[in-house]
Amino acid sequence: MRTIAPLQVMNLGKSFVIFFLVTSLAWIAANYVILRDFPIGWPIFIGNVLISGLVGWWWYKRSYHARFSWDQEGFELQWGSGNKSSKEWQDFSRVSLFHEGYGRFVVRLYQDDGARVDIPASDLKLDPSDFRFEVMELIESKSPAEGSRNAGKES
């Protein structure tokens, strides 16, 4: 089973910015309530950056970090420390490449009942087009309909 889990810089940056804003606003609010002033200096700024970096890294690993494993039978996609999803290729009938905007692509897998699963190719640093064709081959080789078509031809 192949596994890929690269550092997703955009998601890490998102975590950092969220916590930088939260720590900065908390500092401003606490100082306004206590001192009725907004003292901001380099030590405070550096402290906010360090706290945001540590908490942002923790939040990224807990919530945003994508880990993808796949082989000939199926795949497993995990976001952060939870949200693990395992599927088999034979559960899907169609594949498409979907552009989410801002240069982000996902390989979208469709089931016959209309349900879909997105594999974040750009976040995983996979070439979206090449990966889509690889997934198409995996789905076609595991398609149960293909087995029934071949059985009909032999008879």
Coordinates of C-alpha atoms in Angstrom, one line a residue:
M1 CA 0.0 0.0 0.0
R2 CA 1.4 3.4 -1.0
T3 CA 1.0 6.2 1.4
I4 CA 1.5 10.0 0.9
A5 CA 1.2 12.7 3.6
P6 CA 3.1 15.8 2.5
L7 CA 3.1 19.1 4.4
Q8 CA 0.2 21.2 3.1
V9 CA 1.5 24.7 3.4
M10 CA -1.8 26.4 2.7
N11 CA -3.6 24.5 5.4
L12 CA -0.7 25.2 7.8
G13 CA -0.8 28.9 7.0
K14 CA -4.6 28.9 7.5
S15 CA -4.1 27.4 11.0
F16 CA -1.4 29.9 11.9
V17 CA -3.4 32.9 10.7
I18 CA -6.5 31.8 12.6
F19 CA -4.6 31.5 15.9
F20 CA -2.5 34.6 15.3
L21 CA -5.8 36.6 15.0
V22 CA -7.2 34.9 18.1
T23 CA -4.2 35.6 20.2
S24 CA -3.8 39.2 19.0
L25 CA -7.5 39.9 19.6
A26 CA -7.4 38.2 23.0
W27 CA -4.3 40.4 24.0
I28 CA -6.0 43.6 22.8
A29 CA -9.3 42.7 24.6
A30 CA -7.5 41.8 27.9
N31 CA -5.4 45.0 27.8
Y32 CA -8.4 47.1 27.1
V33 CA -10.4 45.6 30.0
I34 CA -7.5 45.8 32.5
L35 CA -5.5 48.9 31.4
R36 CA -7.8 50.7 29.1
D37 CA -4.9 50.9 26.7
F38 CA -3.4 48.9 23.7
P39 CA 0.3 48.5 24.5
I40 CA 1.8 46.5 21.6
G41 CA 5.6 46.1 21.2
W42 CA 8.1 43.7 19.6
P43 CA 8.1 41.3 22.6
I44 CA 4.3 41.0 22.5
F45 CA 4.3 40.6 18.7
I46 CA 7.0 37.9 18.9
G47 CA 5.1 36.1 21.7
N48 CA 1.9 36.1 19.6
V49 CA 3.8 34.7 16.6
L50 CA 5.4 31.9 18.8
I51 CA 2.2 31.0 20.4
S52 CA 0.3 31.0 17.1
G53 CA 3.0 28.9 15.5
L54 CA 2.9 26.2 18.2
V55 CA -0.9 26.1 18.5
G56 CA -1.3 26.5 14.7
W57 CA 1.0 23.5 14.1
W58 CA -1.0 21.4 16.7
W59 CA -4.3 22.4 15.1
Y60 CA -3.0 21.6 11.6
K61 CA -1.9 18.1 12.6
R62 CA -5.2 17.6 14.5
S63 CA -7.6 18.9 11.8
Y64 CA -6.2 19.7 8.4
H65 CA -3.3 17.3 7.6
A66 CA -4.3 14.9 4.9
R67 CA -2.9 11.3 4.7
F68 CA -3.8 9.1 1.8
S69 CA -3.0 5.5 1.3
W70 CA -4.0 3.3 -1.7
D71 CA -3.4 0.1 -3.5
Q72 CA -5.1 -2.1 -6.1
E73 CA -8.1 -2.9 -3.8
G74 CA -9.0 0.4 -2.3
F75 CA -7.9 3.5 -0.4
E76 CA -7.9 5.2 2.9
L77 CA -8.1 9.0 3.4
Q78 CA -7.5 10.6 6.8
W79 CA -7.9 14.2 7.8
G80 CA -5.9 15.1 10.9
S81 CA -6.0 12.7 13.8
G82 CA -9.5 11.5 13.0
N83 CA -12.0 11.4 10.2
K84 CA -10.6 8.3 8.6
S85 CA -12.4 7.0 5.5
S86 CA -11.8 3.7 3.8
K87 CA -13.3 2.7 0.5
E88 CA -12.8 0.1 -2.2
W89 CA -12.4 1.0 -5.8
Q90 CA -15.2 -1.3 -6.8
D91 CA -17.7 0.9 -5.0
F92 CA -17.3 3.6 -7.6
S93 CA -18.4 3.8 -11.2
R94 CA -17.1 7.2 -12.5
V95 CA -14.2 9.6 -11.9
S96 CA -13.8 13.3 -12.6
L97 CA -11.2 16.0 -12.0
F98 CA -12.8 18.9 -10.2
H99 CA -11.3 22.4 -9.9
E100 CA -12.1 24.0 -6.5
G101 CA -10.6 27.4 -7.3
Y102 CA -7.3 28.9 -6.3
G103 CA -5.4 26.2 -8.1
R104 CA -6.8 23.4 -6.0
F105 CA -7.9 20.2 -7.7
V106 CA -9.7 17.1 -6.3
V107 CA -10.3 13.8 -8.0
R108 CA -14.0 13.1 -7.5
L109 CA -15.3 9.6 -7.3
Y110 CA -19.0 8.8 -7.9
Q111 CA -21.0 5.9 -6.7
D112 CA -24.1 4.6 -8.5
D113 CA -26.4 6.0 -5.8
G114 CA -25.1 9.5 -6.3
A115 CA -22.8 9.7 -3.4
R116 CA -19.3 11.0 -4.0
V117 CA -15.9 11.1 -2.4
D118 CA -13.2 13.8 -3.0
I119 CA -9.5 13.0 -3.0
P120 CA -7.6 16.3 -2.6
A121 CA -4.9 15.7 -5.3
S122 CA -3.4 19.3 -4.9
D123 CA -3.2 19.1 -1.1
L124 CA -1.4 15.7 -1.5
K125 CA 1.0 17.1 -4.0
L126 CA -0.1 14.6 -6.7
D127 CA -0.4 15.6 -10.3
P128 CA -4.2 15.9 -10.6
S129 CA -4.5 14.7 -14.2
D130 CA -2.1 11.8 -13.9
F131 CA -3.7 10.7 -10.6
R132 CA -7.2 10.8 -12.2
F133 CA -6.1 8.5 -15.0
E134 CA -4.5 6.1 -12.4
V135 CA -7.8 6.1 -10.4
M136 CA -9.7 5.5 -13.6
E137 CA -7.6 2.4 -14.3
L138 CA -8.1 1.1 -10.8
I139 CA -11.9 1.6 -11.0
E140 CA -12.1 -0.1 -14.4
S141 CA -10.1 -3.1 -13.3
K142 CA -12.3 -3.6 -10.2
S143 CA -15.7 -2.8 -11.9
P144 CA -18.2 -5.7 -11.2
A145 CA -20.0 -4.7 -14.4
E146 CA -17.0 -5.5 -16.5
G147 CA -16.8 -9.0 -15.1
S148 CA -20.5 -9.6 -16.1
R149 CA -19.8 -8.3 -19.6
N150 CA -16.9 -10.7 -20.1
A151 CA -18.9 -13.6 -18.8
G152 CA -21.7 -12.9 -21.4
K153 CA -19.2 -12.8 -24.3
E154 CA -17.7 -16.2 -23.4
S155 CA -21.1 -18.0 -23.4

